[in-house]
mmCIF file of C-alpha atoms in Angstrom:
data_model
loop_
_atom_site.group_PDB
_atom_site.id
_atom_site.type_symbol
_atom_site.label_atom_id
_atom_site.label_comp_id
_atom_site.label_asym_id
_atom_site.label_seq_id
_atom_site.Cartn_x
_atom_site.Cartn_y
_atom_site.Cartn_z
ATOM 1 C CA MET A 1 0.061 0.267 -0.168
ATOM 2 C CA ASN A 2 1.252 3.548 -0.830
ATOM 3 C CA SER A 3 1.684 5.962 2.052
ATOM 4 C CA ASN A 4 2.227 8.981 0.460
ATOM 5 C CA PRO A 5 -0.720 10.588 -1.063
ATOM 6 C CA ASP A 6 0.692 12.900 -3.617
ATOM 7 C CA VAL A 7 1.846 9.219 -5.011
ATOM 8 C CA VAL A 8 -0.944 7.497 -7.736
ATOM 9 C CA ASP A 9 -0.587 3.684 -7.512
ATOM 10 C CA THR A 10 -2.060 2.366 -10.408
ATOM 11 C CA GLY A 11 -0.706 -1.236 -9.791
ATOM 12 C CA LEU A 12 1.012 -1.103 -13.194
ATOM 13 C CA SER A 13 4.172 -3.073 -13.186
ATOM 14 C CA PRO A 14 7.528 -1.789 -15.332
ATOM 15 C CA ALA A 15 6.409 -4.156 -17.678
ATOM 16 C CA ALA A 16 3.207 -2.829 -18.571
ATOM 17 C CA GLY A 17 4.389 0.711 -20.091
ATOM 18 C CA ARG A 18 6.210 2.320 -17.519
ATOM 19 C CA GLY A 19 9.869 3.041 -16.228
ATOM 20 C CA PRO A 20 12.970 1.605 -16.961
ATOM 21 C CA ALA A 21 12.359 -1.590 -17.704
ATOM 22 C CA TYR A 22 9.538 -1.592 -20.212
ATOM 23 C CA SER A 23 12.058 0.868 -22.326
ATOM 24 C CA ILE A 24 14.567 -1.666 -21.718
ATOM 25 C CA GLN A 25 12.653 -4.734 -23.017
ATOM 26 C CA ARG A 26 11.106 -2.704 -25.590
ATOM 27 C CA ALA A 27 14.503 -2.223 -26.560
ATOM 28 C CA TYR A 28 15.734 -5.572 -26.730
ATOM 29 C CA ALA A 29 12.855 -7.053 -28.250
ATOM 30 C CA GLY A 30 12.927 -4.433 -31.220
ATOM 31 C CA PHE A 31 16.875 -5.569 -31.516
ATOM 32 C CA MET A 32 16.162 -9.175 -31.485
ATOM 33 C CA MET A 33 13.384 -8.943 -33.800
ATOM 34 C CA TRP A 34 16.072 -7.770 -36.431
ATOM 35 C CA LEU A 35 18.376 -10.323 -35.509
ATOM 36 C CA ILE A 36 15.987 -12.818 -36.126
ATOM 37 C CA SER A 37 15.114 -11.445 -39.367
ATOM 38 C CA ARG A 38 18.589 -10.823 -40.795
ATOM 39 C CA LEU A 39 19.212 -14.169 -39.123
ATOM 40 C CA LEU A 40 16.390 -16.183 -41.201
ATOM 41 C CA GLN A 41 17.455 -14.297 -44.454
ATOM 42 C CA ALA A 42 20.886 -15.853 -44.275
ATOM 43 C CA ALA A 43 19.281 -19.218 -43.325
ATOM 44 C CA SER A 44 16.886 -19.498 -46.061
ATOM 45 C CA ALA A 45 20.348 -18.895 -48.471
ATOM 46 C CA VAL A 46 21.553 -21.345 -46.829
ATOM 47 C CA ASP A 47 19.781 -24.454 -45.384
ATOM 48 C CA PRO A 48 18.407 -26.616 -48.002
ATOM 49 C CA VAL A 49 15.369 -27.471 -45.218
ATOM 50 C CA ILE A 50 14.197 -23.697 -44.450
ATOM 51 C CA ARG A 51 14.742 -23.237 -48.382
ATOM 52 C CA ARG A 52 12.632 -26.100 -49.286
ATOM 53 C CA ASP A 53 9.650 -24.976 -46.745
ATOM 54 C CA ILE A 54 9.884 -21.257 -48.352
ATOM 55 C CA ASP A 55 9.829 -22.887 -51.566
ATOM 56 C CA ARG A 56 6.404 -23.742 -50.509
ATOM 57 C CA LEU A 57 4.869 -20.454 -49.773
ATOM 58 C CA PRO A 58 2.929 -18.816 -52.614
ATOM 59 C CA ASP A 59 4.800 -16.328 -53.942
ATOM 60 C CA ASP A 60 4.764 -12.621 -53.331
ATOM 61 C CA PHE A 61 4.093 -13.951 -49.587
ATOM 62 C CA SER A 62 4.916 -11.530 -46.849
ATOM 63 C CA PHE A 63 4.760 -12.103 -43.561
ATOM 64 C CA SER A 64 5.247 -9.896 -39.937
ATOM 65 C CA MET A 65 6.110 -10.873 -36.395
ATOM 66 C CA ARG A 66 5.666 -7.577 -34.322
ATOM 67 C CA VAL A 67 4.016 -6.537 -30.737
ATOM 68 C CA ARG A 68 0.541 -5.238 -31.146
ATOM 69 C CA SER A 69 1.201 -1.950 -30.789
ATOM 70 C CA GLY A 70 3.147 -2.201 -34.268
ATOM 71 C CA SER A 71 6.430 -1.493 -32.752
ATOM 72 C CA PRO A 72 9.097 -3.187 -32.728
ATOM 73 C CA ALA A 73 8.301 -5.275 -35.559
ATOM 74 C CA MET A 74 9.891 -7.196 -38.378
ATOM 75 C CA THR A 75 8.280 -8.081 -41.968
ATOM 76 C CA MET A 76 9.804 -10.551 -44.062
ATOM 77 C CA ILE A 77 9.252 -11.204 -48.112
ATOM 78 C CA LYS A 78 9.774 -14.537 -50.086
ATOM 79 C CA VAL A 79 11.819 -14.069 -52.822
ATOM 80 C CA GLY A 80 11.958 -17.163 -55.106
ATOM 81 C CA ASP A 81 12.808 -19.759 -52.481
ATOM 82 C CA ARG A 82 14.120 -17.002 -49.457
ATOM 83 C CA LEU A 83 13.477 -15.051 -47.339
ATOM 84 C CA ARG A 84 14.587 -11.203 -47.705
ATOM 85 C CA ALA A 85 14.059 -8.420 -44.509
ATOM 86 C CA ILE A 86 12.094 -5.673 -45.731
ATOM 87 C CA PRO A 87 10.882 -2.644 -43.257
ATOM 88 C CA SER A 88 8.277 -2.695 -42.101
ATOM 89 C CA SER A 89 6.852 0.148 -43.470
ATOM 90 C CA ALA A 90 6.990 -1.015 -46.933
ATOM 91 C CA ARG A 91 4.511 -3.889 -46.541
ATOM 92 C CA PRO A 92 1.997 -2.463 -43.921
ATOM 93 C CA GLN A 93 -0.213 -5.409 -44.668
ATOM 94 C CA ALA A 94 1.412 -8.667 -44.430
ATOM 95 C CA ALA A 95 -0.698 -12.285 -45.787
ATOM 96 C CA LEU A 96 0.396 -13.348 -41.939
ATOM 97 C CA VAL A 97 1.343 -11.914 -38.479
ATOM 98 C CA PHE A 98 2.622 -13.333 -35.536
ATOM 99 C CA GLY A 99 1.390 -10.825 -32.828
ATOM 100 C CA PHE A 100 2.971 -10.185 -29.259
ATOM 101 C CA LYS A 101 0.339 -8.661 -27.445
ATOM 102 C CA HIS A 102 2.380 -7.010 -24.913
ATOM 103 C CA VAL A 103 6.763 -6.105 -25.002
ATOM 104 C CA ALA A 104 6.502 -7.874 -22.099
ATOM 105 C CA HIS A 105 5.590 -11.021 -24.348
ATOM 106 C CA ALA A 106 7.502 -10.331 -26.816
ATOM 107 C CA PHE A 107 10.498 -10.109 -24.368
ATOM 108 C CA LEU A 108 10.279 -13.345 -22.709
ATOM 109 C CA VAL A 109 9.967 -15.074 -25.887
ATOM 110 C CA MET A 110 13.187 -13.211 -27.261
ATOM 111 C CA SER A 111 15.012 -13.805 -24.108
ATOM 112 C CA PHE A 112 14.146 -17.698 -24.235
ATOM 113 C CA GLN A 113 12.552 -17.944 -20.594
ATOM 114 C CA GLU A 114 9.286 -18.937 -22.761
ATOM 115 C CA SER A 115 9.533 -20.876 -25.956
ATOM 116 C CA THR A 116 7.096 -19.559 -28.934
ATOM 117 C CA PRO A 117 4.488 -22.583 -28.532
ATOM 118 C CA ARG A 118 4.377 -22.316 -24.682
ATOM 119 C CA ALA A 119 3.658 -18.424 -25.325
ATOM 120 C CA PHE A 120 0.812 -19.148 -27.874
ATOM 121 C CA ALA A 121 -0.922 -22.114 -25.548
ATOM 122 C CA ASN A 122 -0.589 -18.731 -23.023
ATOM 123 C CA ASP A 123 -2.095 -16.762 -25.251
ATOM 124 C CA ARG A 124 0.386 -14.108 -25.547
ATOM 125 C CA LEU A 125 0.901 -14.525 -29.106
ATOM 126 C CA ALA A 126 -1.431 -14.681 -32.042
ATOM 127 C CA VAL A 127 -1.898 -15.573 -35.200
ATOM 128 C CA ASP A 128 -3.253 -14.167 -37.880
ATOM 129 C CA GLY A 129 -3.245 -15.293 -41.613
ATOM 130 C CA ASP A 130 -3.032 -19.004 -43.474
ATOM 131 C CA PHE A 131 -1.978 -21.500 -40.330
ATOM 132 C CA ALA A 132 -0.391 -23.960 -42.991
ATOM 133 C CA CYS A 133 1.863 -20.694 -43.756
ATOM 134 C CA ALA A 134 2.807 -19.936 -39.864
ATOM 135 C CA MET A 135 3.559 -23.590 -39.624
ATOM 136 C CA LYS A 136 6.153 -23.330 -42.158
ATOM 137 C CA ILE A 137 7.714 -19.984 -41.093
ATOM 138 C CA MET A 138 7.802 -21.548 -37.399
ATOM 139 C CA ARG A 139 9.467 -24.555 -38.839
ATOM 140 C CA SER A 140 11.615 -22.336 -40.430
ATOM 141 C CA LEU A 141 12.233 -20.212 -37.634
ATOM 142 C CA ASN A 142 12.799 -23.509 -35.718
ATOM 143 C CA ARG A 143 15.238 -25.186 -37.821
ATOM 144 C CA MET A 144 17.401 -21.306 -37.797
ATOM 145 C CA GLN A 145 17.371 -21.406 -34.178
ATOM 146 C CA ALA A 146 19.061 -25.030 -33.595
ATOM 147 C CA LEU A 147 21.331 -23.678 -35.967
ATOM 148 C CA VAL A 148 22.378 -20.920 -34.782
ATOM 149 C CA LEU A 149 22.167 -21.139 -30.920
ATOM 150 C CA PRO A 150 23.904 -23.023 -28.169
ATOM 151 C CA ARG A 151 21.830 -26.602 -27.863
ATOM 152 C CA PHE A 152 21.724 -25.437 -24.309
ATOM 153 C CA ILE A 153 19.781 -22.117 -25.170
ATOM 154 C CA ALA A 154 17.910 -23.557 -27.640
ATOM 155 C CA VAL A 155 16.267 -26.355 -26.661
ATOM 156 C CA ARG A 156 14.772 -23.503 -24.132
ATOM 157 C CA ALA A 157 13.773 -22.070 -27.197
ATOM 158 C CA LEU A 158 12.089 -24.500 -29.271
ATOM 159 C CA LYS A 159 8.854 -27.286 -28.513
ATOM 160 C CA ALA A 160 11.947 -30.128 -29.536
ATOM 161 C CA TYR A 161 14.928 -30.063 -30.457
ATOM 162 C CA PRO A 162 15.420 -31.555 -34.415
ATOM 163 C CA PRO A 163 17.678 -33.913 -34.940
ATOM 164 C CA ILE A 164 21.114 -32.278 -36.433
ATOM 165 C CA GLY A 165 24.703 -33.608 -36.385
ATOM 166 C CA VAL A 166 27.145 -31.430 -34.769
ATOM 167 C CA VAL A 167 29.050 -31.193 -38.011
ATOM 168 C CA GLU A 168 25.737 -30.011 -39.732
ATOM 169 C CA LYS A 169 24.752 -27.495 -37.372
ATOM 170 C CA LEU A 170 28.505 -26.174 -36.956
ATOM 171 C CA GLY A 171 28.986 -25.601 -40.842
ATOM 172 C CA LEU A 172 25.462 -24.630 -41.220
ATOM 173 C CA ALA A 173 25.944 -21.837 -38.340
ATOM 174 C CA ALA A 174 29.220 -21.092 -39.859
ATOM 175 C CA ARG A 175 27.646 -20.122 -43.236
ATOM 176 C CA ILE A 176 24.861 -18.127 -41.656
ATOM 177 C CA TYR A 177 26.772 -16.444 -39.534
ATOM 178 C CA GLY A 178 29.115 -15.527 -42.843
ATOM 179 C CA ARG A 179 26.515 -14.411 -44.801
ATOM 180 C CA LEU A 180 24.800 -12.527 -41.760
ATOM 181 C CA LEU A 181 28.190 -10.633 -41.902
ATOM 182 C CA ILE A 182 28.161 -10.660 -45.485
ATOM 183 C CA GLU A 183 24.510 -8.601 -45.289
ATOM 184 C CA PHE A 184 25.731 -6.564 -42.583
ATOM 185 C CA PHE A 185 28.448 -5.223 -44.443
ATOM 186 C CA LYS A 186 26.999 -5.218 -47.711
ATOM 187 C CA ARG A 187 26.140 -1.764 -49.426
ATOM 188 C CA ASP A 188 23.253 -1.784 -51.788
#
């Protein structure tokens, strides 16, 4: 109970939109969405399993992952059998939207405290669009995470860790990170 009558206690936690915790969560979720989109772009160029799933999506397919308030967000579009990260303003109406209901919910998933399936089950994440396409994107995201994250972190992020050999994982992870660096320093 608040003993100072001049201070109004709203009962809101910092994660509800006030204070430095909210700002940190928002900045972290934004950075992670940027990083995930670039890693998925690189993985779709390198990994044949991801490329096969992407190839099965409709032409000119786009998807977005965002907090319902609109920011932070990431948007990707299918180009051939690969995905390309684009500014969210370039395609405001994506065919598929993964929407976190709050920044704190995105933070839980992006910081590997809660898996994506658990967030969906806990009603923190909603999917708007073709569910078959959503499953293809989720398979691609899961595979990318299994490849680029150390196993002890990936098992926290994924419902089930896929069977990937150590040599295959290290080779593909090196190629994905290499492609990420090339794209980062490449000038358009």
